[in-house]
N, CA, C and O atoms as a MOPAC input file, in Angstrom:
PM7 MOZYME 1SCF
protein

 N    -21.33300 1  -117.34900 1  -148.60900 1
 C    -22.69100 1  -117.31600 1  -149.22500 1
 C    -22.61900 1  -117.71500 1  -150.64400 1
 O    -21.68800 1  -117.34100 1  -151.35800 1
 N    -23.57500 1  -118.46100 1  -151.06800 1
 C    -23.61800 1  -118.96100 1  -152.46100 1
 C    -23.98700 1  -117.82600 1  -153.37800 1
 O    -24.97900 1  -117.14300 1  -153.12400 1
 N    -23.22900 1  -117.58800 1  -154.44500 1
 C    -23.43900 1  -116.40100 1  -155.30900 1
 C    -24.61800 1  -116.64600 1  -156.17200 1
 O    -24.94200 1  -115.72800 1  -156.92500 1
 N    -25.31400 1  -117.74600 1  -156.18100 1
 C    -26.46300 1  -117.95600 1  -156.93800 1
 C    -27.80000 1  -117.76900 1  -156.13000 1
 O    -28.90800 1  -117.84300 1  -156.66200 1
 N    -27.61100 1  -117.54500 1  -154.92200 1
 C    -28.81400 1  -117.28400 1  -154.03900 1
 C    -29.47700 1  -115.98200 1  -154.29900 1
 O    -28.79000 1  -115.02800 1  -154.66300 1
 N    -30.75900 1  -115.87000 1  -154.14000 1
 C    -31.50700 1  -114.81400 1  -154.45900 1
 C    -31.08300 1  -113.51800 1  -153.52600 1
 O    -31.11400 1  -112.38300 1  -154.00000 1
 N    -30.72300 1  -113.75100 1  -152.29100 1
 C    -30.24700 1  -112.77400 1  -151.36900 1
 C    -28.98400 1  -112.07700 1  -151.92500 1
 O    -28.85900 1  -110.85200 1  -151.90600 1
 N    -28.07400 1  -112.90400 1  -152.41000 1
 C    -26.80400 1  -112.40600 1  -152.88400 1
 C    -27.06500 1  -111.56200 1  -154.19200 1
 O    -26.52000 1  -110.47700 1  -154.39200 1
 N    -27.90500 1  -112.12900 1  -155.01900 1
 C    -28.22400 1  -111.41700 1  -156.32100 1
 C    -28.94500 1  -110.16100 1  -156.03300 1
 O    -28.70700 1  -109.15800 1  -156.70600 1
 N    -29.81500 1  -110.15200 1  -155.07000 1
 C    -30.59000 1  -108.83300 1  -154.69900 1
 C    -29.54800 1  -107.76900 1  -154.14900 1
 O    -29.59900 1  -106.58800 1  -154.49400 1
 N    -28.62900 1  -108.25500 1  -153.29600 1
 C    -27.65300 1  -107.40200 1  -152.63700 1
 C    -26.76700 1  -106.73700 1  -153.83400 1
 O    -26.54600 1  -105.52800 1  -153.90500 1
 N    -26.33800 1  -107.61500 1  -154.67500 1
 C    -25.43200 1  -107.25000 1  -155.78400 1
 C    -26.13900 1  -106.17300 1  -156.65700 1
 O    -25.56500 1  -105.13600 1  -156.98900 1
 N    -27.33000 1  -106.45300 1  -156.98500 1
 C    -28.08200 1  -105.51600 1  -157.82900 1
 C    -28.18100 1  -104.16700 1  -157.10500 1
 O    -27.95500 1  -103.15200 1  -157.76400 1
 N    -28.48000 1  -104.07400 1  -155.88500 1
 C    -28.52700 1  -102.69000 1  -155.18100 1
 C    -27.14600 1  -102.04200 1  -155.00800 1
 O    -26.97500 1  -100.82700 1  -155.11600 1
 N    -26.21900 1  -102.87800 1  -154.74700 1
 C    -24.79200 1  -102.30800 1  -154.60500 1
 C    -24.37300 1  -101.69000 1  -155.85400 1
 O    -23.91900 1  -100.54600 1  -155.89500 1
 N    -24.53300 1  -102.49600 1  -156.95200 1
 C    -24.15000 1  -101.86300 1  -158.28900 1
 C    -24.91500 1  -100.72300 1  -158.66300 1
 O    -24.36200 1   -99.82300 1  -159.29500 1
 N    -26.27500 1  -100.63800 1  -158.31200 1
 C    -27.15500 1   -99.56100 1  -158.66300 1
 C    -26.76400 1   -98.37300 1  -157.91400 1
 O    -26.70100 1   -97.30000 1  -158.51500 1
 N    -26.46600 1   -98.44700 1  -156.54000 1
 C    -26.01900 1   -97.32400 1  -155.81700 1
 C    -24.61900 1   -96.86200 1  -156.19200 1
 O    -24.30000 1   -95.67300 1  -156.15400 1
 N    -23.89300 1   -97.72000 1  -156.51000 1
 C    -22.40300 1   -97.30200 1  -156.87900 1
 C    -22.33800 1   -96.42500 1  -158.20700 1
 O    -21.50900 1   -95.53100 1  -158.37400 1
 N    -23.26000 1   -96.77100 1  -159.08100 1
 C    -23.25700 1   -96.05400 1  -160.38000 1
 C    -24.24100 1   -94.98900 1  -160.45200 1
 O    -24.53000 1   -94.55300 1  -161.56600 1
 N    -24.81700 1   -94.49200 1  -159.37200 1
 C    -25.78500 1   -93.37300 1  -159.36300 1
 C    -24.98000 1   -92.05100 1  -159.49700 1
 O    -23.87600 1   -91.89500 1  -158.97600 1
 N    -25.60700 1   -91.13700 1  -160.22000 1
 C    -25.18200 1   -89.88000 1  -160.21300 1
 C    -26.21900 1   -88.84700 1  -159.73700 1
 O    -25.93300 1   -88.16000 1  -158.75600 1
 N    -27.34800 1   -88.69200 1  -160.32900 1
 C    -28.39600 1   -87.82100 1  -159.97500 1
 C    -29.14500 1   -88.42400 1  -158.70700 1
 O    -29.64100 1   -87.69300 1  -157.85000 1
 N    -29.18800 1   -89.74800 1  -158.65500 1
 C    -29.90200 1   -90.48100 1  -157.59800 1
 C    -29.27800 1   -90.11100 1  -156.14900 1
 O    -29.99000 1   -90.04900 1  -155.14600 1
 N    -27.94500 1   -89.88100 1  -156.13100 1
 C    -27.35000 1   -89.55600 1  -154.75400 1
 C    -27.93800 1   -88.30200 1  -154.29900 1
 O    -28.23000 1   -88.14700 1  -153.11300 1
 N    -28.13100 1   -87.38100 1  -155.19500 1
 C    -28.52700 1   -86.05900 1  -154.78900 1
 C    -30.10200 1   -86.11700 1  -154.34300 1
 O    -30.56600 1   -85.42100 1  -153.44000 1
 N    -30.79300 1   -86.98600 1  -155.06100 1
 C    -32.28200 1   -87.18100 1  -154.63500 1
 C    -32.32000 1   -87.90100 1  -153.33100 1
 O    -33.12300 1   -87.52800 1  -152.47600 1
 N    -31.55900 1   -88.85200 1  -153.11900 1
 C    -31.52400 1   -89.54300 1  -151.83000 1
 C    -31.13500 1   -88.52400 1  -150.70900 1
 O    -31.74300 1   -88.56900 1  -149.64000 1
 N    -30.22300 1   -87.68000 1  -150.89700 1
 C    -29.83600 1   -86.74400 1  -149.83000 1
 C    -30.92700 1   -85.79900 1  -149.59800 1
 O    -31.12000 1   -85.40300 1  -148.44800 1
 N    -31.69700 1   -85.37500 1  -150.61000 1
 C    -32.88300 1   -84.48700 1  -150.49300 1
 C    -34.02000 1   -85.25900 1  -149.62800 1
 O    -34.66400 1   -84.67200 1  -148.75900 1
 N    -34.19100 1   -86.51400 1  -149.91800 1
 C    -35.06600 1   -87.34100 1  -149.28000 1
 C    -34.72500 1   -87.47100 1  -147.66600 1
 O    -35.57400 1   -87.27500 1  -146.79700 1
 N    -33.54600 1   -87.78000 1  -147.44000 1
 C    -33.07800 1   -87.95600 1  -146.04500 1
 C    -33.25600 1   -86.63900 1  -145.33900 1
 O    -33.71900 1   -86.59900 1  -144.19900 1
 N    -32.88000 1   -85.51700 1  -146.02600 1
 C    -32.98600 1   -84.15900 1  -145.26800 1
 C    -34.43200 1   -83.96500 1  -144.99100 1
 O    -34.72900 1   -83.53300 1  -143.87700 1
 N    -35.39100 1   -84.22800 1  -145.86100 1
 C    -36.82900 1   -84.00200 1  -145.62300 1
 C    -37.29600 1   -84.93200 1  -144.58900 1
 O    -38.13500 1   -84.50400 1  -143.79700 1
 N    -36.88000 1   -86.13800 1  -144.47500 1
 C    -37.29200 1   -87.10000 1  -143.42900 1
 C    -36.84200 1   -86.62700 1  -142.07700 1
 O    -37.60300 1   -86.75600 1  -141.11700 1
 N    -35.66100 1   -86.09100 1  -141.94200 1
 C    -35.06800 1   -85.54400 1  -140.78100 1
 C    -35.90500 1   -84.39400 1  -140.31900 1
 O    -36.25400 1   -84.30600 1  -139.14200 1
 N    -36.25600 1   -83.44600 1  -141.29500 1
 C    -37.00200 1   -82.23000 1  -140.96200 1
 C    -38.44600 1   -82.78000 1  -140.38400 1
 O    -38.92400 1   -82.30800 1  -139.35200 1
 N    -39.01500 1   -83.68800 1  -141.04500 1
 C    -40.43100 1   -84.11000 1  -140.68900 1
 C    -40.42400 1   -84.77800 1  -139.30100 1
 O    -41.27600 1   -84.47500 1  -138.46600 1
 N    -39.50900 1   -85.64100 1  -139.06800 1
 C    -39.49400 1   -86.60500 1  -137.91200 1
 C    -38.76000 1   -85.84900 1  -136.65300 1
 O    -39.12300 1   -86.04800 1  -135.49400 1
 N    -37.82800 1   -85.07600 1  -136.95800 1
 C    -37.03200 1   -84.52800 1  -135.78900 1
 C    -37.58200 1   -83.12300 1  -135.36500 1
 O    -37.97600 1   -82.86700 1  -134.22700 1
 N    -37.56100 1   -82.20700 1  -136.45600 1
 C    -37.95100 1   -80.97200 1  -136.11900 1
 C    -39.36800 1   -80.66900 1  -135.99100 1
 O    -39.76500 1   -80.02200 1  -135.02200 1
 N    -40.15700 1   -81.08200 1  -136.88600 1
 C    -41.69400 1   -80.89000 1  -136.81000 1
 C    -42.32900 1   -81.57600 1  -135.64500 1
 O    -43.29900 1   -81.07000 1  -135.07900 1
 N    -41.80600 1   -82.72500 1  -135.26600 1
 C    -42.34800 1   -83.46300 1  -134.18300 1
 C    -42.17800 1   -82.63700 1  -132.82600 1
 O    -43.07300 1   -82.51400 1  -131.99000 1
 N    -41.03100 1   -82.14700 1  -132.74000 1
 C    -40.66900 1   -81.38300 1  -131.37900 1
 C    -41.58200 1   -80.11800 1  -131.31300 1
 O    -42.13900 1   -79.86200 1  -130.24500 1
 N    -41.73900 1   -79.42500 1  -132.25000 1
 C    -42.49600 1   -78.11700 1  -132.28600 1
 C    -44.06500 1   -78.37000 1  -132.35300 1
 O    -44.82200 1   -77.78900 1  -131.57500 1
 N    -44.48700 1   -79.19900 1  -133.24500 1
 C    -45.93700 1   -79.22600 1  -133.55500 1
 C    -46.75400 1   -80.42600 1  -133.00700 1
 O    -47.98500 1   -80.42900 1  -133.04600 1
 N    -46.06100 1   -81.39000 1  -132.52200 1
 C    -46.75400 1   -82.57900 1  -132.11900 1
 C    -46.26900 1   -82.92600 1  -130.52400 1
 O    -45.36200 1   -83.71700 1  -130.26300 1
 N    -46.97900 1   -82.24800 1  -129.60900 1
 C    -46.51000 1   -82.44100 1  -128.22100 1
 C    -46.99500 1   -83.86000 1  -127.76500 1
 O    -47.89000 1   -84.46200 1  -128.35800 1
 N    -46.38400 1   -84.31400 1  -126.74500 1
 C    -46.77700 1   -85.62600 1  -126.13000 1
 C    -48.09200 1   -85.44400 1  -125.31300 1
 O    -48.05800 1   -85.16200 1  -124.11500 1
 N    -49.27700 1   -85.62100 1  -126.02200 1
 C    -50.51100 1   -85.37500 1  -125.37300 1
 C    -50.86600 1   -86.31100 1  -124.19500 1
 O    -51.48200 1   -85.89900 1  -123.21200 1
 N    -50.46100 1   -87.55700 1  -124.33400 1
 C    -50.75300 1   -88.58100 1  -123.37500 1
 C    -49.83500 1   -88.26500 1  -122.10100 1
 O    -50.30600 1   -88.33200 1  -120.96600 1
 N    -48.60100 1   -87.94200 1  -122.32500 1
 C    -47.77700 1   -87.57700 1  -121.25300 1
 C    -48.25900 1   -86.30900 1  -120.41700 1
 O    -48.04500 1   -86.17800 1  -119.21200 1
 N    -48.90200 1   -85.44300 1  -121.17100 1
 C    -49.34100 1   -84.15300 1  -120.40000 1
 C    -50.72900 1   -84.40300 1  -119.86400 1
 O    -51.13300 1   -83.65600 1  -118.97200 1
 N    -51.48200 1   -85.34700 1  -120.29700 1
 C    -52.82800 1   -85.48500 1  -119.71600 1
 C    -53.17200 1   -86.79700 1  -118.86400 1
 O    -54.21400 1   -86.89900 1  -118.21600 1
 N    -52.25500 1   -87.72300 1  -118.92800 1
 C    -52.42800 1   -88.95800 1  -118.10400 1
 C    -51.40500 1   -88.81500 1  -116.95900 1
 O    -50.32800 1   -88.22000 1  -116.96900 1
 N    -52.04800 1   -89.55700 1  -115.89900 1
 C    -51.15600 1   -89.72300 1  -114.76700 1
 C    -50.07000 1   -90.80900 1  -114.97200 1
 O    -50.24600 1   -91.67600 1  -115.82800 1
 N    -49.03200 1   -90.78600 1  -114.26400 1
 C    -47.99600 1   -91.71400 1  -114.43800 1
 C    -48.56200 1   -93.19300 1  -114.15100 1
 O    -49.23000 1   -93.47500 1  -113.15600 1
 N    -48.22600 1   -94.02300 1  -115.08300 1
 C    -48.68500 1   -95.43000 1  -114.83400 1
 C    -50.09400 1   -95.64000 1  -115.25800 1
 O    -50.53900 1   -96.78700 1  -115.27200 1
 N    -50.77900 1   -94.70400 1  -115.57900 1
 C    -52.30500 1   -94.77600 1  -116.09200 1
 C    -52.43400 1   -94.51100 1  -117.47800 1
 O    -53.53100 1   -94.19500 1  -117.93800 1
 N    -51.35300 1   -94.61300 1  -118.24200 1
 C    -51.49800 1   -94.12800 1  -119.69000 1
 C    -52.43700 1   -95.07900 1  -120.54800 1
 O    -53.13900 1   -94.56600 1  -121.42000 1
 N    -52.46800 1   -96.33700 1  -120.34700 1
 C    -53.24300 1   -97.26400 1  -120.86200 1
 C    -54.76900 1   -97.05600 1  -120.74400 1
 O    -55.54900 1   -97.13900 1  -121.69300 1
 N    -55.08100 1   -96.79300 1  -119.53500 1
 C    -56.45100 1   -96.49500 1  -119.08600 1
 C    -56.92900 1   -95.23400 1  -119.75200 1
 O    -58.04900 1   -95.17600 1  -120.25900 1
 N    -56.03800 1   -94.16300 1  -119.75300 1
 C    -56.31200 1   -92.83600 1  -120.45900 1
 C    -56.69700 1   -93.07500 1  -121.76700 1
 O    -57.75000 1   -92.59100 1  -122.18000 1
 N    -55.89000 1   -93.84800 1  -122.57300 1
 C    -56.04200 1   -94.07800 1  -123.95800 1
 C    -57.41800 1   -94.82200 1  -124.16800 1
 O    -58.24400 1   -94.46200 1  -125.00700 1
 N    -57.56600 1   -95.82500 1  -123.37800 1
 C    -58.82200 1   -96.63400 1  -123.54900 1
 C    -60.10700 1   -95.74800 1  -123.37900 1
 O    -61.06800 1   -95.82800 1  -124.14500 1
 N    -60.03600 1   -94.88400 1  -122.29000 1
 C    -61.13500 1   -93.98500 1  -121.99300 1
 C    -61.32600 1   -93.04700 1  -123.24600 1
 O    -62.44100 1   -92.90300 1  -123.74600 1
 N    -60.28700 1   -92.46000 1  -123.70100 1
 C    -60.43700 1   -91.56500 1  -124.79100 1
 C    -60.95400 1   -92.20400 1  -126.03000 1
 O    -61.69500 1   -91.56200 1  -126.77400 1
 N    -60.61000 1   -93.42800 1  -126.29900 1
 C    -61.14000 1   -94.12700 1  -127.44600 1
 C    -62.60300 1   -94.47300 1  -127.35000 1
 O    -63.39200 1   -94.29700 1  -128.27900 1
 N    -62.91800 1   -94.97100 1  -126.18300 1
 C    -64.33500 1   -95.38600 1  -125.87300 1
 C    -65.25800 1   -94.19500 1  -125.65300 1
 O    -66.46700 1   -94.39700 1  -125.76700 1
 N    -64.82800 1   -93.00400 1  -125.35600 1
 C    -65.51100 1   -91.82300 1  -125.24700 1
 C    -66.30700 1   -91.34400 1  -126.50200 1
 O    -67.36700 1   -90.72100 1  -126.45400 1
 N    -65.70800 1   -91.68500 1  -127.51800 1
 C    -66.20400 1   -91.06400 1  -128.89500 1
 C    -67.30700 1   -92.04100 1  -129.30200 1
 O    -67.93000 1   -91.86700 1  -130.34900 1

């Protein structure tokens, strides 16, 4: 890859930035832990699969269309 291309320069910028981070690594770790909690744990306990529970097998699209048009 040509070292003057913008893709290489952008990659080099991010690589050097992440390599020299001190506080940033801790912040990224906190962000990743929060994302895991939001998407893995909270989804399982607080957001059930409503369509799967209320629509018949193979009729999911019709169920969604009916629910949207009902309002």
